[in-house]
JSON list of C-alpha atoms in Angstrom, two decimals:
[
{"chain": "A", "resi": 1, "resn": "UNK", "atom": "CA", "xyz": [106.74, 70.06, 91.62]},
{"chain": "A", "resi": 2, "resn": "UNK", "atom": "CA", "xyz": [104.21, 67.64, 90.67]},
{"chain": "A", "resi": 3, "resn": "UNK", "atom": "CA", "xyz": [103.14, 67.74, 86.85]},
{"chain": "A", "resi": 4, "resn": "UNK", "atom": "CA", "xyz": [99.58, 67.58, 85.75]},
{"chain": "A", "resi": 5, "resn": "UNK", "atom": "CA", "xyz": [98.11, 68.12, 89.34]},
{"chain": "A", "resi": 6, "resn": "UNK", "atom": "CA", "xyz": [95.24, 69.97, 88.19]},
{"chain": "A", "resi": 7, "resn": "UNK", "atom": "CA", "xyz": [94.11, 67.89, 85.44]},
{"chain": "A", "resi": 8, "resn": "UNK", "atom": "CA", "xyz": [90.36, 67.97, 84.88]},
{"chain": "A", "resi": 9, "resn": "UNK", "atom": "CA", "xyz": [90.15, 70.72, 86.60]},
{"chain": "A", "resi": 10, "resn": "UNK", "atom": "CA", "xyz": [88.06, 73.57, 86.03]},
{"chain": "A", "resi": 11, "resn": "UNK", "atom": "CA", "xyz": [89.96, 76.92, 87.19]},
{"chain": "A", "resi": 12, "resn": "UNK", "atom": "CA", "xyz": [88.31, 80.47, 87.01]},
{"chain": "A", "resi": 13, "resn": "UNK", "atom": "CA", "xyz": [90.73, 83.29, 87.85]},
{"chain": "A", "resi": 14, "resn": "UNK", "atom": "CA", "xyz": [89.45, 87.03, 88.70]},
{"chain": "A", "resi": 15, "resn": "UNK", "atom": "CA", "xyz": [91.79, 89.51, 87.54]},
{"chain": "A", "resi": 16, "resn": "UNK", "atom": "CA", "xyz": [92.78, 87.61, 84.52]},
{"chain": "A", "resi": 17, "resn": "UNK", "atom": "CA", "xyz": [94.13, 90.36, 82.47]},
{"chain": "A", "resi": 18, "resn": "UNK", "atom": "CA", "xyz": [96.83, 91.52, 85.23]},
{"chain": "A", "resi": 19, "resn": "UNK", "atom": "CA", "xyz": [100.26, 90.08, 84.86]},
{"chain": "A", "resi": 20, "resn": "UNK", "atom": "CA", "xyz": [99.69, 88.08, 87.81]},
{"chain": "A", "resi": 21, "resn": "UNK", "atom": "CA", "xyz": [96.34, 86.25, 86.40]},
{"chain": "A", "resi": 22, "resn": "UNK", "atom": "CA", "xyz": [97.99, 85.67, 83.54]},
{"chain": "A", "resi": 23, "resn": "UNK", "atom": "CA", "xyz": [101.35, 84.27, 85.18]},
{"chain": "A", "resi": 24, "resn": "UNK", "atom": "CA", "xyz": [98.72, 82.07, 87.13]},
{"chain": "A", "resi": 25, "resn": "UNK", "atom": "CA", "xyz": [96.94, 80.60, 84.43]},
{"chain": "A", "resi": 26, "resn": "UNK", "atom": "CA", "xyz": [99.68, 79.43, 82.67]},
{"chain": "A", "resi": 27, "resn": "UNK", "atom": "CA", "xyz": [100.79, 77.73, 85.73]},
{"chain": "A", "resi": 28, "resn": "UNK", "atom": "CA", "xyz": [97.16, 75.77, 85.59]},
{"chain": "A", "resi": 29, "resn": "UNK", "atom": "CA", "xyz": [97.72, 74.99, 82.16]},
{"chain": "A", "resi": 30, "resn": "UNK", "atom": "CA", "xyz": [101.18, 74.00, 82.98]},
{"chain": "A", "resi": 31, "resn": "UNK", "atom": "CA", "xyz": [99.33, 71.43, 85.48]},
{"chain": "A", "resi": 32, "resn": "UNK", "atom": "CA", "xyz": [96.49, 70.23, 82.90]},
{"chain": "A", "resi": 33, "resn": "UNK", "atom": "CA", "xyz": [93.86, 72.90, 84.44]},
{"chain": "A", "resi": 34, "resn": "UNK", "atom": "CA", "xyz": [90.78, 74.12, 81.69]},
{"chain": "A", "resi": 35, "resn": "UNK", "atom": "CA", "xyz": [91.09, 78.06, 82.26]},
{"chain": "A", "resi": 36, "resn": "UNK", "atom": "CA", "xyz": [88.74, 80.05, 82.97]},
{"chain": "A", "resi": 37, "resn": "UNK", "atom": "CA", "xyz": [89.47, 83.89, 82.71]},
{"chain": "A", "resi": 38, "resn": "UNK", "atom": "CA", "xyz": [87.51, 86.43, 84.10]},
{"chain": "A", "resi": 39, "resn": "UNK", "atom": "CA", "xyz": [88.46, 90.17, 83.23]},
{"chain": "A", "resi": 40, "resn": "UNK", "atom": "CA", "xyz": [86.59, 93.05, 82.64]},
{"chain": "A", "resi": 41, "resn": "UNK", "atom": "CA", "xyz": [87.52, 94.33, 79.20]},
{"chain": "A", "resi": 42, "resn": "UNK", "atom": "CA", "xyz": [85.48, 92.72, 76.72]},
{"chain": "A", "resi": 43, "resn": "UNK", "atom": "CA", "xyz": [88.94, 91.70, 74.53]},
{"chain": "A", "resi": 44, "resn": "UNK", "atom": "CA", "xyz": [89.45, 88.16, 74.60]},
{"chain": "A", "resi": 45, "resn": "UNK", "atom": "CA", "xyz": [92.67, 86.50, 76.58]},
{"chain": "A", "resi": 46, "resn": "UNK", "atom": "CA", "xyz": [95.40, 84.71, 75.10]},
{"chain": "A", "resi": 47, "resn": "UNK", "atom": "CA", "xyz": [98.13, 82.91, 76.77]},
{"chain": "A", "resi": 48, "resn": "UNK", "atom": "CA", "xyz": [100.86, 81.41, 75.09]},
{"chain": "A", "resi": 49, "resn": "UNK", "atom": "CA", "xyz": [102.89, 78.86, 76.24]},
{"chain": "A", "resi": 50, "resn": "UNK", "atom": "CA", "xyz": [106.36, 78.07, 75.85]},
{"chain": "A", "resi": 51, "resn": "UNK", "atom": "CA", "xyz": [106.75, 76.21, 72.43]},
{"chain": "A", "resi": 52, "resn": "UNK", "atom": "CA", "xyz": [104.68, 79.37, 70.77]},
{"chain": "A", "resi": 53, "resn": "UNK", "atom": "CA", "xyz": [101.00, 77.90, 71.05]},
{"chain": "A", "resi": 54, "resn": "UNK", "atom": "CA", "xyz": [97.99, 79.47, 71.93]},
{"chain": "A", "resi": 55, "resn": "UNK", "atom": "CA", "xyz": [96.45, 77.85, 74.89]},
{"chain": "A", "resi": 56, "resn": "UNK", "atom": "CA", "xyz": [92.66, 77.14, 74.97]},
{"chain": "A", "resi": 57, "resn": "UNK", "atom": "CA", "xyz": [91.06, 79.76, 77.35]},
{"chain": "A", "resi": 58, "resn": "UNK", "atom": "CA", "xyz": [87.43, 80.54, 78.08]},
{"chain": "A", "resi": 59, "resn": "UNK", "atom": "CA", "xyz": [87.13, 84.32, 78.66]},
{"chain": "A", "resi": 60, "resn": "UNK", "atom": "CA", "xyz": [84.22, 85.92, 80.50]},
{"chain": "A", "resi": 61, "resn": "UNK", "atom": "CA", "xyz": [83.75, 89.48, 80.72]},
{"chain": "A", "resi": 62, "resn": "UNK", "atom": "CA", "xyz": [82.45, 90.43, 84.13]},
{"chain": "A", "resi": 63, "resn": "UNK", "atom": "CA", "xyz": [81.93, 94.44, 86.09]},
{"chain": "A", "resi": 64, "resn": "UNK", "atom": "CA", "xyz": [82.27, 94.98, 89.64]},
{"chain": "A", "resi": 65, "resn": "UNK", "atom": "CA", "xyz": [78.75, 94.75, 91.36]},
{"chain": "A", "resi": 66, "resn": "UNK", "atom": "CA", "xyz": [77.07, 91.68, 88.85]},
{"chain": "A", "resi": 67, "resn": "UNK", "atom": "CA", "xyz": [79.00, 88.72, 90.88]},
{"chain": "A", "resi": 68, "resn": "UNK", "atom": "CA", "xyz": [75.60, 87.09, 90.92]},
{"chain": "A", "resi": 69, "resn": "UNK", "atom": "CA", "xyz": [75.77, 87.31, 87.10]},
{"chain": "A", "resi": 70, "resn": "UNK", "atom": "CA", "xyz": [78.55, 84.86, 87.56]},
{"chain": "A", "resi": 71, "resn": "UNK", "atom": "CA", "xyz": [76.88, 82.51, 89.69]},
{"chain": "A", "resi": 72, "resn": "UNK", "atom": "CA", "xyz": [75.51, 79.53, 87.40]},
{"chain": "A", "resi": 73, "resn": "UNK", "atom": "CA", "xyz": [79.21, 79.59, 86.24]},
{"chain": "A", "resi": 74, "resn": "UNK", "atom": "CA", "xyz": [80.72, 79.07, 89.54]},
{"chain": "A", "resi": 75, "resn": "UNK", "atom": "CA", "xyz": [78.66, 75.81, 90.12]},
{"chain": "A", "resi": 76, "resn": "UNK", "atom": "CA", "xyz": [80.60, 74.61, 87.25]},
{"chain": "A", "resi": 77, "resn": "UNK", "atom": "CA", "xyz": [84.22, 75.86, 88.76]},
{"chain": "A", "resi": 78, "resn": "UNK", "atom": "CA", "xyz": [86.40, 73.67, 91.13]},
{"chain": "A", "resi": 79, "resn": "UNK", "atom": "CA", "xyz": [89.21, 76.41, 91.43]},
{"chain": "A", "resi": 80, "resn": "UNK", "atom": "CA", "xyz": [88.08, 79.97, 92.20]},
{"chain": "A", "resi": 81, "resn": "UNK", "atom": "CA", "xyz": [91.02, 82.27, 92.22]},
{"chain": "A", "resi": 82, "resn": "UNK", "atom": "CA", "xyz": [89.77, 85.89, 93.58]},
{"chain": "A", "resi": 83, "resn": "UNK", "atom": "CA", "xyz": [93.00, 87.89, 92.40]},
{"chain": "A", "resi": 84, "resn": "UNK", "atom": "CA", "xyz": [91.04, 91.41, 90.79]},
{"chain": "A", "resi": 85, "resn": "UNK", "atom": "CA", "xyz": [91.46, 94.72, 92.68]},
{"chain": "A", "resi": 86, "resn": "UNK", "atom": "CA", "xyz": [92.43, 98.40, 92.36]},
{"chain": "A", "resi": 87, "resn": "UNK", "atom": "CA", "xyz": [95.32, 100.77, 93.78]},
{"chain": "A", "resi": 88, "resn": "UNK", "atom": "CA", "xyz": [94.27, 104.41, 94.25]},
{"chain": "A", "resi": 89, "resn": "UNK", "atom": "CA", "xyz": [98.15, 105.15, 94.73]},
{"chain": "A", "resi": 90, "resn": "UNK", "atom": "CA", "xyz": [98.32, 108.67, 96.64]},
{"chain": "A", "resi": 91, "resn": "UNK", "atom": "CA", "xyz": [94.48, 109.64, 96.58]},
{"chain": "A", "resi": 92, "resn": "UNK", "atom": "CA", "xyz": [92.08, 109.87, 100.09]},
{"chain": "A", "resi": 93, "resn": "UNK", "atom": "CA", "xyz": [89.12, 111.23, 98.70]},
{"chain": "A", "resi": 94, "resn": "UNK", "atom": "CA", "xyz": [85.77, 109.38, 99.92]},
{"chain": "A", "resi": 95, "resn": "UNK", "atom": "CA", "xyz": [85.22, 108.63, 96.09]},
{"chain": "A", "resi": 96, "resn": "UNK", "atom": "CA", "xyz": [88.37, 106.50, 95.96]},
{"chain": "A", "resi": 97, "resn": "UNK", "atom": "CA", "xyz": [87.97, 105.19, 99.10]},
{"chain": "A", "resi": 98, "resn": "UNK", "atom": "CA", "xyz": [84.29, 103.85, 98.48]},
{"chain": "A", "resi": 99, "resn": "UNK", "atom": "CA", "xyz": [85.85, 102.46, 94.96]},
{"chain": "A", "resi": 100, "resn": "UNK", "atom": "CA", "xyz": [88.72, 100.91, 97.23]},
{"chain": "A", "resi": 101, "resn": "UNK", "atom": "CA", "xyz": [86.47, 98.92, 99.47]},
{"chain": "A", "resi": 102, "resn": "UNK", "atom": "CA", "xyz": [83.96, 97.98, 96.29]},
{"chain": "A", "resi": 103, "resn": "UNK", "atom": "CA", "xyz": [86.64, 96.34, 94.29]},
{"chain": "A", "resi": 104, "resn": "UNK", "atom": "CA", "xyz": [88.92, 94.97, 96.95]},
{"chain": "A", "resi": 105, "resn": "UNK", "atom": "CA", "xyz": [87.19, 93.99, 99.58]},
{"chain": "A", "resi": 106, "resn": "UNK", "atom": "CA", "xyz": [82.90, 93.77, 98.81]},
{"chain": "A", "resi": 107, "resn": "UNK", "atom": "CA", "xyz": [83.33, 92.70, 95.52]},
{"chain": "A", "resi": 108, "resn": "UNK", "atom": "CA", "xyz": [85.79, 89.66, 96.47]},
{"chain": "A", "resi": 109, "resn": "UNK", "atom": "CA", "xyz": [83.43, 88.45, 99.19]},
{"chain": "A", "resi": 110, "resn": "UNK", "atom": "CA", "xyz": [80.67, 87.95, 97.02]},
{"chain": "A", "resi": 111, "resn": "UNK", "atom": "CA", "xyz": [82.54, 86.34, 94.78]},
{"chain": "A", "resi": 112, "resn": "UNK", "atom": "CA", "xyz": [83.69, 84.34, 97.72]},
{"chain": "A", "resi": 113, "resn": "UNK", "atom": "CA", "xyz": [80.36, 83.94, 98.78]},
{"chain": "A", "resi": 114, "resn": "UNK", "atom": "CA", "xyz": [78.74, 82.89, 95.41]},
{"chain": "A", "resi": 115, "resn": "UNK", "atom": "CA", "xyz": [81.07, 79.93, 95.04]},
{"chain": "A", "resi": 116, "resn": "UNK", "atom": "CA", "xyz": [81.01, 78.74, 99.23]},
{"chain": "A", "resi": 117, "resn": "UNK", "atom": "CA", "xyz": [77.05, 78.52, 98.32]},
{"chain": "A", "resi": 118, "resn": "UNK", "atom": "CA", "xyz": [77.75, 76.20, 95.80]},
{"chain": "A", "resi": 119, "resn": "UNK", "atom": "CA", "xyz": [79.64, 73.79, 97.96]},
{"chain": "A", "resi": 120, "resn": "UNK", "atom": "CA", "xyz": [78.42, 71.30, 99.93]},
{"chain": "A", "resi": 121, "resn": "UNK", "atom": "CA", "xyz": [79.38, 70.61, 103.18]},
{"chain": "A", "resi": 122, "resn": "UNK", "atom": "CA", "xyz": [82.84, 68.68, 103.49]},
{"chain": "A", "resi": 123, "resn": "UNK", "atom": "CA", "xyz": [83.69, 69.42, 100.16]},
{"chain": "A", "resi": 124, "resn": "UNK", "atom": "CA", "xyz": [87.38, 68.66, 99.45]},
{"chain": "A", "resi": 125, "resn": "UNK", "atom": "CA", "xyz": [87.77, 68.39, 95.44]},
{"chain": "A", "resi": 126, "resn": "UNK", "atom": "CA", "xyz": [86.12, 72.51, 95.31]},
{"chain": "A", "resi": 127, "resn": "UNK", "atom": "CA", "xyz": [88.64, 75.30, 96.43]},
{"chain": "A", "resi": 128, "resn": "UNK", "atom": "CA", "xyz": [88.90, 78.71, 96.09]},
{"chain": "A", "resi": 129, "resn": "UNK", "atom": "CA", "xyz": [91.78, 81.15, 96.57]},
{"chain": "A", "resi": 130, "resn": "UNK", "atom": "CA", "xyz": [91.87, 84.69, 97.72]},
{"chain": "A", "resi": 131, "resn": "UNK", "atom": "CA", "xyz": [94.31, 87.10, 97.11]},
{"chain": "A", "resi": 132, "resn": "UNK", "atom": "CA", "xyz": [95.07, 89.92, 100.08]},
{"chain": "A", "resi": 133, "resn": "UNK", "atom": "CA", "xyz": [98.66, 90.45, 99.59]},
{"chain": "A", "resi": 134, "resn": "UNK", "atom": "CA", "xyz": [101.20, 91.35, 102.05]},
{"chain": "A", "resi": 135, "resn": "UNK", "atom": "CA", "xyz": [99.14, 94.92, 102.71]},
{"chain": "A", "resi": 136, "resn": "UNK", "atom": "CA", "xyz": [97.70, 92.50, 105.37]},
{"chain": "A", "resi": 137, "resn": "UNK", "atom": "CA", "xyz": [100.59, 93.14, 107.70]},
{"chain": "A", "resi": 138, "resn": "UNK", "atom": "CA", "xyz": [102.95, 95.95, 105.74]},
{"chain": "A", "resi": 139, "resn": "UNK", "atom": "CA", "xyz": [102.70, 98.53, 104.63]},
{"chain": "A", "resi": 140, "resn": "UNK", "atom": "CA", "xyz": [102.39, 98.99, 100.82]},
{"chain": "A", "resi": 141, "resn": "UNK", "atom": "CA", "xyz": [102.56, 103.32, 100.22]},
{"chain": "A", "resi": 142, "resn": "UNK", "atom": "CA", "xyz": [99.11, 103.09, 99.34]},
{"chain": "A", "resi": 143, "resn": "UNK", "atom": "CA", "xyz": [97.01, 103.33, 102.49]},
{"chain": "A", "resi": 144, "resn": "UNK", "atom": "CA", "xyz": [93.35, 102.72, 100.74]},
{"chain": "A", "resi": 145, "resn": "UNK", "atom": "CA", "xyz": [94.97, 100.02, 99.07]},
{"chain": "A", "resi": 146, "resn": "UNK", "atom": "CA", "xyz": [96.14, 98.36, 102.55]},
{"chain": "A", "resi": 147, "resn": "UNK", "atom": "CA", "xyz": [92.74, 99.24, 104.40]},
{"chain": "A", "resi": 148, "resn": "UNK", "atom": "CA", "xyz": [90.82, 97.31, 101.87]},
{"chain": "A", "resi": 149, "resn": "UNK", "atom": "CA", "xyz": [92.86, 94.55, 101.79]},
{"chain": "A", "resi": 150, "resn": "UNK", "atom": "CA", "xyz": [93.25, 94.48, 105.38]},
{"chain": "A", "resi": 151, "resn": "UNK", "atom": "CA", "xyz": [89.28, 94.57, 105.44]},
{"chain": "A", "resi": 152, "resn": "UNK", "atom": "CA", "xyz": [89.29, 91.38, 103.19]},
{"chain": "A", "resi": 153, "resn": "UNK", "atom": "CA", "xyz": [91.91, 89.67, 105.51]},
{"chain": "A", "resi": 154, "resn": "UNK", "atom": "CA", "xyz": [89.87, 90.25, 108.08]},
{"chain": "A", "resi": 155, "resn": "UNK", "atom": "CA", "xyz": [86.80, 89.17, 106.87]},
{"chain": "A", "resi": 156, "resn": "UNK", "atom": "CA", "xyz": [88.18, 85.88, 104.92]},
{"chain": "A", "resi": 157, "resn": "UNK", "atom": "CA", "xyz": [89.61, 84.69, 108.24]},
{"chain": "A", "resi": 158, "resn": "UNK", "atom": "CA", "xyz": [86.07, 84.99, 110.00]},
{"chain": "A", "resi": 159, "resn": "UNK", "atom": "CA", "xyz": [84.42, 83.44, 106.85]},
{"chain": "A", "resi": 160, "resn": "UNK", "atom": "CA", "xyz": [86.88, 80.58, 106.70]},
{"chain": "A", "resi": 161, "resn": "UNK", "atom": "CA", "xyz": [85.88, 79.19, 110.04]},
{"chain": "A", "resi": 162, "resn": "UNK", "atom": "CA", "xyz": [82.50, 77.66, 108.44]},
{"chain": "A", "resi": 163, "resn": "UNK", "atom": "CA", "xyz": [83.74, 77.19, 105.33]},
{"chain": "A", "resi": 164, "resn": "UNK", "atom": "CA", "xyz": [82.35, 74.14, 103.16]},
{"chain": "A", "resi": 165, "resn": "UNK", "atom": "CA", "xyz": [85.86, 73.75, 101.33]},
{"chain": "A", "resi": 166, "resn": "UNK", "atom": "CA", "xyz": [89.47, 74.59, 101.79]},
{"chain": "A", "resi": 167, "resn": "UNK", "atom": "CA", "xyz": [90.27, 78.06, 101.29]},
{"chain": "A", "resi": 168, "resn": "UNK", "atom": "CA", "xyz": [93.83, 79.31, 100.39]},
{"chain": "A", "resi": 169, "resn": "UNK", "atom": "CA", "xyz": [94.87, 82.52, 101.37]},
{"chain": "A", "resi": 170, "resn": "UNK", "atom": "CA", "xyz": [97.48, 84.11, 98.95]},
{"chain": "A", "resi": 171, "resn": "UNK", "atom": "CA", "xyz": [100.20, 86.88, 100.43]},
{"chain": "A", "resi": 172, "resn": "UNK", "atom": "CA", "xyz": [102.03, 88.14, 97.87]},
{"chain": "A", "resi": 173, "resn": "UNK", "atom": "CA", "xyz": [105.08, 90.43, 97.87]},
{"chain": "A", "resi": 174, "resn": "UNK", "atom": "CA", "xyz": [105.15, 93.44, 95.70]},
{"chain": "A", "resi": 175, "resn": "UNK", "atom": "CA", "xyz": [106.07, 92.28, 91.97]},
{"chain": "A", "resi": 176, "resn": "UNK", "atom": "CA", "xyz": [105.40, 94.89, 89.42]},
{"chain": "A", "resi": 177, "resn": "UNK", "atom": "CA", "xyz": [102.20, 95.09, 87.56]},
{"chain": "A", "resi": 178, "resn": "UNK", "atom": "CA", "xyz": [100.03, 97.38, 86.91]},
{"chain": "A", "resi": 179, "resn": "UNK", "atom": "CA", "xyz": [98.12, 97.98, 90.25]},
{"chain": "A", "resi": 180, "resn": "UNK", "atom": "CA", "xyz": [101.93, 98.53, 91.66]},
{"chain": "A", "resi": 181, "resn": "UNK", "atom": "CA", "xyz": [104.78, 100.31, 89.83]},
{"chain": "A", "resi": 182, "resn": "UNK", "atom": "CA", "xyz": [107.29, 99.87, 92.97]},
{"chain": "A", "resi": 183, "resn": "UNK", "atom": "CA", "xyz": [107.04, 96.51, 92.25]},
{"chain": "A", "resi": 184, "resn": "UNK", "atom": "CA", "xyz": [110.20, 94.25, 92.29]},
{"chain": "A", "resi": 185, "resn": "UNK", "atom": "CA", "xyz": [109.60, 90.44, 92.16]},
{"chain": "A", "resi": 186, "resn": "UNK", "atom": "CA", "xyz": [108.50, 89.12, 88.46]},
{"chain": "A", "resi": 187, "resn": "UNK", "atom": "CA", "xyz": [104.74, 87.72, 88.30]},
{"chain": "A", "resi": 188, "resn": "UNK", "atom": "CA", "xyz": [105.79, 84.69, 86.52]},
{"chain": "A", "resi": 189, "resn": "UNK", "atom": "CA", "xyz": [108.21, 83.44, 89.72]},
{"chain": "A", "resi": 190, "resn": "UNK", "atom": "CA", "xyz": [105.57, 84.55, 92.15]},
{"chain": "A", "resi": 191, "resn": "UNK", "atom": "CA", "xyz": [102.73, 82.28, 90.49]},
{"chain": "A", "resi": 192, "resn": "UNK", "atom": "CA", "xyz": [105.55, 79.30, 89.99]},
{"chain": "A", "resi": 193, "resn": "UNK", "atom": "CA", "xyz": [106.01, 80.06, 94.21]},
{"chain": "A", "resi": 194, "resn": "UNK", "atom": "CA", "xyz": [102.29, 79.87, 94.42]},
{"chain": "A", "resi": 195, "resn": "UNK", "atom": "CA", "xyz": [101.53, 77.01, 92.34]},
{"chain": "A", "resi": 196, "resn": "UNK", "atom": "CA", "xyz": [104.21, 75.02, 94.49]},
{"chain": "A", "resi": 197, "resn": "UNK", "atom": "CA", "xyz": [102.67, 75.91, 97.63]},
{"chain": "A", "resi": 198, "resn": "UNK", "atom": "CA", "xyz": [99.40, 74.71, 96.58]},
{"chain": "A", "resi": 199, "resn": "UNK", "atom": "CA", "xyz": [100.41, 71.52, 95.73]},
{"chain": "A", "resi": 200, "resn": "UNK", "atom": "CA", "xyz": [101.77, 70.62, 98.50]},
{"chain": "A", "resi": 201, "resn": "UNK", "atom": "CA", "xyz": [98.64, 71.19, 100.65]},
{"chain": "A", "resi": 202, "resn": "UNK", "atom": "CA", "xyz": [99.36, 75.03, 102.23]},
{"chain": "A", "resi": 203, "resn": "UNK", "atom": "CA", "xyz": [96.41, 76.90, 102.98]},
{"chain": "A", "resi": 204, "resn": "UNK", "atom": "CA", "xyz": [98.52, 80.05, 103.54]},
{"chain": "A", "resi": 205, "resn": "UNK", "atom": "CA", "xyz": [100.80, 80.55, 100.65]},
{"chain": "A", "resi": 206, "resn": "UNK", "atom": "CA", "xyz": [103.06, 83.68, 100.97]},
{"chain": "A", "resi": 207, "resn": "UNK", "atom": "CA", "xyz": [106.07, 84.71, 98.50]},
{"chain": "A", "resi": 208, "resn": "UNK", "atom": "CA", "xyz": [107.89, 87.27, 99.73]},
{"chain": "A", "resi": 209, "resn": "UNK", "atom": "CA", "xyz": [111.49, 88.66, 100.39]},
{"chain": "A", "resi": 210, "resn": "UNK", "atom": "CA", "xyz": [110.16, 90.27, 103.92]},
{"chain": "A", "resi": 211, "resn": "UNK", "atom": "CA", "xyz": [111.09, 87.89, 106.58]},
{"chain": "A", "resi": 212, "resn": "UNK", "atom": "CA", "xyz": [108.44, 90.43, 108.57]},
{"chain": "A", "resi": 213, "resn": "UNK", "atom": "CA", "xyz": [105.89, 88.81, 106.28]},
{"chain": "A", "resi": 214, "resn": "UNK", "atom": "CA", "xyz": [106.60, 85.32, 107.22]},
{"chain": "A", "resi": 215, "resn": "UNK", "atom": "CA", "xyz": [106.70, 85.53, 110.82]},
{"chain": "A", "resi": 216, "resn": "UNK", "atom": "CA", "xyz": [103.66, 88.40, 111.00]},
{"chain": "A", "resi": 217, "resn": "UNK", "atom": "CA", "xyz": [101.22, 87.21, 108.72]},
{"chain": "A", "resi": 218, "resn": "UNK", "atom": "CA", "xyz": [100.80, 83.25, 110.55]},
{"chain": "A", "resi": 219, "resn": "UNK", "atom": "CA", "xyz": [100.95, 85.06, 114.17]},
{"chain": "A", "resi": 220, "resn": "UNK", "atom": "CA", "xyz": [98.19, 87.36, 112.93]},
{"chain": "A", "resi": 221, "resn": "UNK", "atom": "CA", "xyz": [96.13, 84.94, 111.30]},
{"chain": "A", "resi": 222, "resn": "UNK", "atom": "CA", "xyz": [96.44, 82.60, 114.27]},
{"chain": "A", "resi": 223, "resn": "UNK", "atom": "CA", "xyz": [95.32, 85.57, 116.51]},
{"chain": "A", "resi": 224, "resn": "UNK", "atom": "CA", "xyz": [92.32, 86.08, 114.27]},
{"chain": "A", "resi": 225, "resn": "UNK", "atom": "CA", "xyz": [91.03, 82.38, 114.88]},
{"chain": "A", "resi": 226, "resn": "UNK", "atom": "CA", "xyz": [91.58, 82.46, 118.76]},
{"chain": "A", "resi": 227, "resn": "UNK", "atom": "CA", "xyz": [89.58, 86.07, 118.52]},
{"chain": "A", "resi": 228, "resn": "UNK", "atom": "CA", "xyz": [86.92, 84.93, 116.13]},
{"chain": "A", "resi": 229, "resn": "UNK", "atom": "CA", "xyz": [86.29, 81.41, 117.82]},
{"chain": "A", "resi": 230, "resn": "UNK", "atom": "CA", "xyz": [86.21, 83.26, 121.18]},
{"chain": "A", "resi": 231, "resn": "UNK", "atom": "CA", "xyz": [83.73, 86.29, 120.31]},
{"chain": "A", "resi": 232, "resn": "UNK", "atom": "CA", "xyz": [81.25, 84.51, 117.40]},
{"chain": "A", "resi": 233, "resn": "UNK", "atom": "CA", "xyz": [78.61, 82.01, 116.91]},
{"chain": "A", "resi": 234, "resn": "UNK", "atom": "CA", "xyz": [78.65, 79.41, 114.09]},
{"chain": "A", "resi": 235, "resn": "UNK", "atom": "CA", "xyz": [75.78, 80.47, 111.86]},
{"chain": "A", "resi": 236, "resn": "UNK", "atom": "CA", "xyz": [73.60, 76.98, 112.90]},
{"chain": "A", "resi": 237, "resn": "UNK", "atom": "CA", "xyz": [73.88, 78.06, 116.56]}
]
């Protein structure tokens, strides 16, 4: 892996207080990145690396719903990691499922939104990656959780098309965290696996141990252009 490939850069990560935000961050350290986290509780980050030191990180409390809040900030971002969401695990009340599609699939695409707006046209040094996990094509015993990722999937792959800078799509396996106790994988290998990926240029970064993942998730995405392409309108037409 390249060393340093981020340095200079200005990286914001979403969900910065989950054991995969944090695994990611220090893997933009690790590359020279100034960290940005954004979390919701008001109690500042800290990372520390591996000799013991606190790392320098910016933390910015944000809620669900005040995106715009964050939009001067984003002008100032050139990696935008949308990573935050919730897992109702069991529940199918309308109250959790209005919650589910707030958090994990509205709330990212204003995000995603906010920071395309800032782009310009043919911008290559601005990127921003999104988070939809392997829920996209498996199942992950959490229907509301799959839906609304499967929502955002759906909607990132029409957005994409007129996109004014590369967007990475990240599907991730299940490693344990918070938002899923089944869990296996460890959040620090799964951001090392991401952080690889993205260096060398993929757009559709997946770490997983399904080969089901792998073979379903580029057929369906490649579906999703042909279908998009063939039944939509670029917004200038």
């Amino acid at each position: 892996m390249v060393v340093g490939a981020f340095i200079g850069k200005k990286c914001a990560v979403t969900g910065a207080g989950g054991s995969f935000g944090r695994a990611l961050l220090t893997q933009f350290q690790l590359q020279g990145a100034e960290l940005i986290a954004l979390r919701h509780s008001d109690e500042p980050l800290q990372l520390i690396n591996a000799n013991g030191q606190a790392v320098p990180l910016e933390t910015i409390c944000w809620r669900v719903g005040e995106e715009e809040k964050l939009a001067q900030m984003l002008q100032e971002v050139d990696i935008l990691v949308i990573n935050h969401g919730i897992n109702k695990l069991g529940a199918r009340d309308t109250a959790a499922a209005i919650a589910s599609l707030e958090v994990n699939t509205l709330s990212a695409m204003r995000l995603l939104e906010l920071f395309l707006k800032s782009c310009s046209p043919g911008t290559k040094d601005r990127e921003v990656w999104v988070n939809t996990s392997e829920a996209e094509v498996n199942p992950a015993l959490s229907p509301l959780y799959e839906i609304s990722k499967r929502a955002l999937g759906q909607l990132l792959s029409l957005r994409s098309l007129d996109a004014p800078c590369p967007v990475r799509r990240l599907v991730l396996g299940p490693f344990k965290s918070a938002l899923n106790p089944y869990g296996f994988m460890r959040a620090e290998a799964v951001a090392a696996a991401v952080m690889k990926q993205a260096i060398a240029g993929k757009k559709l970064i997946i770490v997983s141990p399904n080969p089901l993942t792998w073979l379903l998730m580029p057929l369906t995405e490649w579906g999703r252009n042909i279908y998009n392409r063939s039944f939509t309108q670029a917004p200038d037409q």
